[in-house]
Amino acid sequence: KGLGIAAPRPLYVLEIDPTSARVVVGEKEELRCLGLVASSVNWIEAPEGDEISAQVQVRYRSPGVPCVVRPLGHGACEVRFTQAYPAVTPGQAAVFYRGDEVLGGGWIASALRT
């Protein structure tokens, strides 16, 4: 709203690049992500192995999304959802769970669309 773009269907902000002052917009289906990269991750207990199965909560009061978490080192991890999920927003928190147990969490650095 307010971007001055005429389109036959509503458009949604997919990405904001402050360094180039660029706003990327697309249709609602394009909001869906296959995962995310989280930074500044803190673990309650460090994961064993190359990956762990968990649920990740990316929005307050949203259900946990089944995923596979792969630590990348330097406090970052890659999270791949088992099904596409909409509107993963950089700067928001990502909290990892196994059932009711909190495994850890970090900040969403980027959404993975491929």
N, C-alpha and C. Protein backbone atom coordinates (compact mmCIF):
# COMPACT_ATOMS: atom_id res chain seq x y z
N LYS A 1 0.85 -1.17 0.00
CA LYS A 1 0.00 0.00 0.00
C LYS A 1 0.90 1.24 0.00
N GLY A 2 0.59 2.17 -0.85
CA GLY A 2 1.33 3.41 -0.86
C GLY A 2 2.62 3.41 -1.66
N LEU A 3 2.90 2.35 -2.43
CA LEU A 3 4.11 2.32 -3.25
C LEU A 3 3.90 2.92 -4.63
N GLY A 4 2.64 3.19 -4.98
CA GLY A 4 2.35 3.78 -6.28
C GLY A 4 2.50 2.79 -7.43
N ILE A 5 2.27 1.52 -7.16
CA ILE A 5 2.38 0.48 -8.19
C ILE A 5 0.98 0.00 -8.53
N ALA A 6 0.66 -0.01 -9.81
CA ALA A 6 -0.63 -0.54 -10.25
C ALA A 6 -0.44 -2.01 -10.62
N ALA A 7 -1.28 -2.87 -10.07
CA ALA A 7 -1.19 -4.30 -10.36
C ALA A 7 -2.60 -4.90 -10.32
N PRO A 8 -2.83 -5.95 -11.09
CA PRO A 8 -4.16 -6.54 -11.12
C PRO A 8 -4.53 -7.27 -9.82
N ARG A 9 -3.54 -7.66 -9.02
CA ARG A 9 -3.76 -8.34 -7.74
C ARG A 9 -2.95 -7.66 -6.65
N PRO A 10 -3.33 -7.90 -5.40
CA PRO A 10 -2.53 -7.29 -4.31
C PRO A 10 -1.08 -7.77 -4.35
N LEU A 11 -0.18 -6.87 -4.01
CA LEU A 11 1.25 -7.19 -3.93
C LEU A 11 1.70 -7.11 -2.48
N TYR A 12 2.70 -7.91 -2.15
CA TYR A 12 3.23 -8.00 -0.79
C TYR A 12 4.73 -7.76 -0.83
N VAL A 13 5.26 -7.17 0.24
CA VAL A 13 6.70 -6.93 0.32
C VAL A 13 7.39 -8.25 0.59
N LEU A 14 8.28 -8.64 -0.31
CA LEU A 14 9.06 -9.87 -0.17
C LEU A 14 10.42 -9.62 0.46
N GLU A 15 10.97 -8.45 0.17
CA GLU A 15 12.32 -8.15 0.65
C GLU A 15 12.53 -6.64 0.64
N ILE A 16 13.30 -6.16 1.61
CA ILE A 16 13.70 -4.76 1.64
C ILE A 16 15.22 -4.73 1.72
N ASP A 17 15.85 -4.04 0.78
CA ASP A 17 17.30 -3.90 0.76
C ASP A 17 17.64 -2.45 1.08
N PRO A 18 17.96 -2.15 2.35
CA PRO A 18 18.19 -0.75 2.73
C PRO A 18 19.42 -0.14 2.07
N THR A 19 20.42 -0.94 1.71
CA THR A 19 21.64 -0.37 1.12
C THR A 19 21.37 0.19 -0.27
N SER A 20 20.46 -0.43 -1.02
CA SER A 20 20.15 0.08 -2.36
C SER A 20 18.79 0.79 -2.39
N ALA A 21 18.13 0.89 -1.23
CA ALA A 21 16.79 1.49 -1.14
C ALA A 21 15.82 0.79 -2.09
N ARG A 22 15.92 -0.53 -2.15
CA ARG A 22 15.11 -1.33 -3.06
C ARG A 22 14.08 -2.13 -2.27
N VAL A 23 12.84 -2.12 -2.75
CA VAL A 23 11.76 -2.92 -2.17
C VAL A 23 11.32 -3.92 -3.23
N VAL A 24 11.37 -5.20 -2.89
CA VAL A 24 10.95 -6.26 -3.80
C VAL A 24 9.54 -6.69 -3.41
N VAL A 25 8.62 -6.68 -4.36
CA VAL A 25 7.24 -7.07 -4.10
C VAL A 25 6.87 -8.26 -4.97
N GLY A 26 5.84 -8.98 -4.55
CA GLY A 26 5.35 -10.12 -5.31
C GLY A 26 3.97 -10.51 -4.83
N GLU A 27 3.44 -11.55 -5.43
CA GLU A 27 2.11 -12.03 -5.06
C GLU A 27 2.19 -12.88 -3.80
N LYS A 28 1.04 -13.12 -3.20
CA LYS A 28 0.96 -13.81 -1.91
C LYS A 28 1.68 -15.16 -1.92
N GLU A 29 1.56 -15.91 -3.02
CA GLU A 29 2.20 -17.24 -3.10
C GLU A 29 3.72 -17.13 -2.98
N GLU A 30 4.27 -16.00 -3.38
CA GLU A 30 5.72 -15.82 -3.34
C GLU A 30 6.26 -15.55 -1.93
N LEU A 31 5.36 -15.34 -0.97
CA LEU A 31 5.78 -15.16 0.42
C LEU A 31 6.26 -16.47 1.04
N ARG A 32 5.86 -17.60 0.46
CA ARG A 32 6.18 -18.90 1.03
C ARG A 32 7.69 -19.16 0.97
N CYS A 33 8.23 -19.68 2.07
CA CYS A 33 9.66 -19.95 2.18
C CYS A 33 9.88 -21.43 2.47
N LEU A 34 11.03 -21.91 2.07
CA LEU A 34 11.41 -23.30 2.34
C LEU A 34 12.24 -23.42 3.60
N GLY A 35 12.67 -22.30 4.14
CA GLY A 35 13.47 -22.32 5.36
C GLY A 35 14.01 -20.95 5.68
N LEU A 36 15.02 -20.93 6.54
CA LEU A 36 15.61 -19.67 6.96
C LEU A 36 17.03 -19.91 7.43
N VAL A 37 17.78 -18.83 7.53
CA VAL A 37 19.09 -18.84 8.17
C VAL A 37 18.95 -17.98 9.41
N ALA A 38 19.36 -18.53 10.55
CA ALA A 38 19.31 -17.81 11.82
C ALA A 38 20.73 -17.48 12.26
N SER A 39 20.88 -16.33 12.90
CA SER A 39 22.18 -15.92 13.42
C SER A 39 22.05 -15.66 14.92
N SER A 40 23.17 -15.46 15.57
CA SER A 40 23.21 -15.23 17.02
C SER A 40 22.42 -16.30 17.77
N VAL A 41 22.58 -17.54 17.33
CA VAL A 41 21.84 -18.66 17.91
C VAL A 41 22.46 -19.06 19.25
N ASN A 42 21.60 -19.22 20.24
CA ASN A 42 22.00 -19.73 21.55
C ASN A 42 21.28 -21.04 21.79
N TRP A 43 22.02 -22.07 22.16
CA TRP A 43 21.45 -23.39 22.41
C TRP A 43 21.39 -23.63 23.91
N ILE A 44 20.29 -24.20 24.37
CA ILE A 44 20.19 -24.63 25.76
C ILE A 44 21.15 -25.80 25.98
N GLU A 45 21.16 -26.70 25.01
CA GLU A 45 22.10 -27.82 24.98
C GLU A 45 22.58 -27.94 23.55
N ALA A 46 23.87 -27.89 23.33
CA ALA A 46 24.41 -27.93 21.97
C ALA A 46 23.94 -29.17 21.23
N PRO A 47 23.49 -29.02 19.98
CA PRO A 47 23.02 -30.18 19.22
C PRO A 47 24.16 -31.15 18.93
N GLU A 48 23.82 -32.42 18.96
CA GLU A 48 24.80 -33.45 18.62
C GLU A 48 24.59 -33.83 17.16
N GLY A 49 25.65 -34.01 16.43
CA GLY A 49 25.55 -34.41 15.04
C GLY A 49 25.41 -33.22 14.09
N ASP A 50 25.20 -33.57 12.81
CA ASP A 50 25.15 -32.56 11.76
C ASP A 50 23.80 -31.87 11.64
N GLU A 51 22.74 -32.52 12.12
CA GLU A 51 21.41 -31.92 12.02
C GLU A 51 20.49 -32.50 13.08
N ILE A 52 19.45 -31.73 13.40
CA ILE A 52 18.46 -32.20 14.36
C ILE A 52 17.06 -31.94 13.82
N SER A 53 16.15 -32.81 14.14
CA SER A 53 14.74 -32.61 13.81
C SER A 53 14.11 -31.84 14.96
N ALA A 54 13.31 -30.85 14.63
CA ALA A 54 12.70 -29.99 15.65
C ALA A 54 11.47 -29.32 15.07
N GLN A 55 10.93 -28.40 15.84
CA GLN A 55 9.92 -27.47 15.35
C GLN A 55 10.50 -26.08 15.59
N VAL A 56 10.19 -25.16 14.68
CA VAL A 56 10.64 -23.79 14.85
C VAL A 56 9.42 -22.88 14.87
N GLN A 57 9.41 -21.96 15.80
CA GLN A 57 8.34 -20.98 15.89
C GLN A 57 8.91 -19.65 15.41
N VAL A 58 8.29 -19.09 14.36
CA VAL A 58 8.81 -17.85 13.79
C VAL A 58 7.88 -16.66 14.01
N ARG A 59 6.75 -16.90 14.61
CA ARG A 59 5.81 -15.83 14.93
C ARG A 59 5.20 -16.11 16.29
N TYR A 60 4.98 -15.06 17.05
CA TYR A 60 4.34 -15.19 18.36
C TYR A 60 2.96 -15.80 18.15
N ARG A 61 2.62 -16.79 18.94
CA ARG A 61 1.33 -17.49 18.89
C ARG A 61 1.11 -18.31 17.64
N SER A 62 2.11 -18.47 16.80
CA SER A 62 2.00 -19.36 15.65
C SER A 62 2.43 -20.75 16.08
N PRO A 63 1.89 -21.76 15.44
CA PRO A 63 2.31 -23.11 15.79
C PRO A 63 3.76 -23.36 15.34
N GLY A 64 4.40 -24.32 15.98
CA GLY A 64 5.74 -24.71 15.57
C GLY A 64 5.68 -25.37 14.20
N VAL A 65 6.68 -25.10 13.38
CA VAL A 65 6.77 -25.66 12.03
C VAL A 65 7.81 -26.77 12.06
N PRO A 66 7.45 -28.01 11.67
CA PRO A 66 8.46 -29.08 11.63
C PRO A 66 9.61 -28.70 10.70
N CYS A 67 10.82 -29.01 11.15
CA CYS A 67 12.00 -28.60 10.38
C CYS A 67 13.20 -29.50 10.70
N VAL A 68 14.24 -29.28 9.92
CA VAL A 68 15.55 -29.87 10.18
C VAL A 68 16.52 -28.70 10.35
N VAL A 69 17.27 -28.69 11.44
CA VAL A 69 18.19 -27.61 11.77
C VAL A 69 19.62 -28.12 11.58
N ARG A 70 20.41 -27.35 10.81
CA ARG A 70 21.82 -27.70 10.58
C ARG A 70 22.70 -26.55 11.08
N PRO A 71 23.43 -26.77 12.16
CA PRO A 71 24.35 -25.72 12.63
C PRO A 71 25.40 -25.41 11.55
N LEU A 72 25.69 -24.12 11.35
CA LEU A 72 26.66 -23.69 10.35
C LEU A 72 27.96 -23.21 10.97
N GLY A 73 27.99 -23.11 12.29
CA GLY A 73 29.17 -22.57 12.97
C GLY A 73 29.03 -21.06 13.16
N HIS A 74 29.85 -20.51 14.02
CA HIS A 74 29.85 -19.07 14.32
C HIS A 74 28.48 -18.57 14.74
N GLY A 75 27.72 -19.40 15.46
CA GLY A 75 26.42 -18.98 15.99
C GLY A 75 25.30 -18.90 14.97
N ALA A 76 25.47 -19.54 13.82
CA ALA A 76 24.43 -19.52 12.78
C ALA A 76 23.93 -20.94 12.52
N CYS A 77 22.73 -21.03 11.95
CA CYS A 77 22.22 -22.34 11.53
C CYS A 77 21.27 -22.15 10.35
N GLU A 78 21.15 -23.22 9.59
CA GLU A 78 20.20 -23.27 8.48
C GLU A 78 19.03 -24.12 8.92
N VAL A 79 17.83 -23.65 8.64
CA VAL A 79 16.60 -24.34 9.03
C VAL A 79 15.82 -24.63 7.75
N ARG A 80 15.51 -25.89 7.50
CA ARG A 80 14.71 -26.28 6.34
C ARG A 80 13.38 -26.83 6.83
N PHE A 81 12.28 -26.20 6.39
CA PHE A 81 10.94 -26.65 6.77
C PHE A 81 10.58 -27.91 6.02
N THR A 82 9.72 -28.75 6.62
CA THR A 82 9.24 -29.93 5.91
C THR A 82 8.19 -29.56 4.87
N GLN A 83 7.53 -28.39 5.05
CA GLN A 83 6.59 -27.83 4.08
C GLN A 83 6.82 -26.33 4.04
N ALA A 84 6.56 -25.73 2.89
CA ALA A 84 6.74 -24.28 2.75
C ALA A 84 5.88 -23.55 3.78
N TYR A 85 6.41 -22.43 4.27
CA TYR A 85 5.74 -21.63 5.30
C TYR A 85 5.78 -20.17 4.87
N PRO A 86 4.70 -19.40 5.09
CA PRO A 86 4.66 -18.03 4.59
C PRO A 86 5.35 -17.01 5.50
N ALA A 87 5.80 -15.95 4.87
CA ALA A 87 6.20 -14.71 5.54
C ALA A 87 7.24 -14.88 6.65
N VAL A 88 8.36 -15.46 6.32
CA VAL A 88 9.49 -15.51 7.25
C VAL A 88 10.19 -14.16 7.15
N THR A 89 10.32 -13.47 8.29
CA THR A 89 10.76 -12.07 8.28
C THR A 89 12.10 -11.89 8.98
N PRO A 90 13.13 -11.44 8.25
CA PRO A 90 14.41 -11.15 8.90
C PRO A 90 14.24 -10.16 10.05
N GLY A 91 15.01 -10.40 11.11
CA GLY A 91 14.94 -9.55 12.30
C GLY A 91 14.04 -10.10 13.38
N GLN A 92 13.19 -11.06 13.03
CA GLN A 92 12.31 -11.69 14.02
C GLN A 92 13.02 -12.86 14.69
N ALA A 93 12.50 -13.29 15.81
CA ALA A 93 13.08 -14.41 16.55
C ALA A 93 12.67 -15.74 15.91
N ALA A 94 13.54 -16.72 16.03
CA ALA A 94 13.25 -18.11 15.65
C ALA A 94 13.60 -18.95 16.88
N VAL A 95 12.62 -19.67 17.41
CA VAL A 95 12.84 -20.48 18.61
C VAL A 95 12.63 -21.94 18.25
N PHE A 96 13.58 -22.79 18.65
CA PHE A 96 13.54 -24.21 18.31
C PHE A 96 13.03 -25.03 19.48
N TYR A 97 12.12 -25.95 19.17
CA TYR A 97 11.49 -26.80 20.18
C TYR A 97 11.56 -28.26 19.77
N ARG A 98 11.50 -29.11 20.77
CA ARG A 98 11.21 -30.53 20.58
C ARG A 98 10.11 -30.82 21.59
N GLY A 99 8.86 -30.92 21.09
CA GLY A 99 7.72 -31.02 21.99
C GLY A 99 7.60 -29.73 22.78
N ASP A 100 7.56 -29.83 24.11
CA ASP A 100 7.48 -28.65 24.97
C ASP A 100 8.86 -28.14 25.40
N GLU A 101 9.91 -28.84 25.00
CA GLU A 101 11.27 -28.48 25.41
C GLU A 101 11.87 -27.45 24.46
N VAL A 102 12.35 -26.35 25.02
CA VAL A 102 13.04 -25.34 24.22
C VAL A 102 14.47 -25.80 24.00
N LEU A 103 14.89 -25.86 22.74
CA LEU A 103 16.25 -26.28 22.40
C LEU A 103 17.20 -25.10 22.28
N GLY A 104 16.65 -23.97 21.81
CA GLY A 104 17.47 -22.78 21.62
C GLY A 104 16.74 -21.79 20.74
N GLY A 105 17.44 -20.77 20.32
CA GLY A 105 16.83 -19.77 19.46
C GLY A 105 17.84 -18.77 18.96
N GLY A 106 17.41 -18.00 17.99
CA GLY A 106 18.27 -16.98 17.41
C GLY A 106 17.42 -15.98 16.65
N TRP A 107 18.06 -15.23 15.78
CA TRP A 107 17.38 -14.18 15.01
C TRP A 107 17.40 -14.54 13.54
N ILE A 108 16.27 -14.35 12.88
CA ILE A 108 16.18 -14.67 11.45
C ILE A 108 17.03 -13.68 10.68
N ALA A 109 18.05 -14.20 9.97
CA ALA A 109 18.93 -13.37 9.15
C ALA A 109 18.40 -13.28 7.72
N SER A 110 17.85 -14.38 7.21
CA SER A 110 17.31 -14.38 5.85
C SER A 110 16.35 -15.54 5.67
N ALA A 111 15.46 -15.37 4.71
CA ALA A 111 14.52 -16.43 4.32
C ALA A 111 15.12 -17.21 3.17
N LEU A 112 14.86 -18.51 3.14
CA LEU A 112 15.33 -19.36 2.04
C LEU A 112 14.15 -19.66 1.14
N ARG A 113 14.21 -19.19 -0.07
CA ARG A 113 13.11 -19.39 -1.02
C ARG A 113 13.40 -20.53 -1.99
N THR A 114 14.63 -21.05 -1.99
CA THR A 114 14.96 -22.16 -2.88
C THR A 114 15.60 -23.29 -2.09
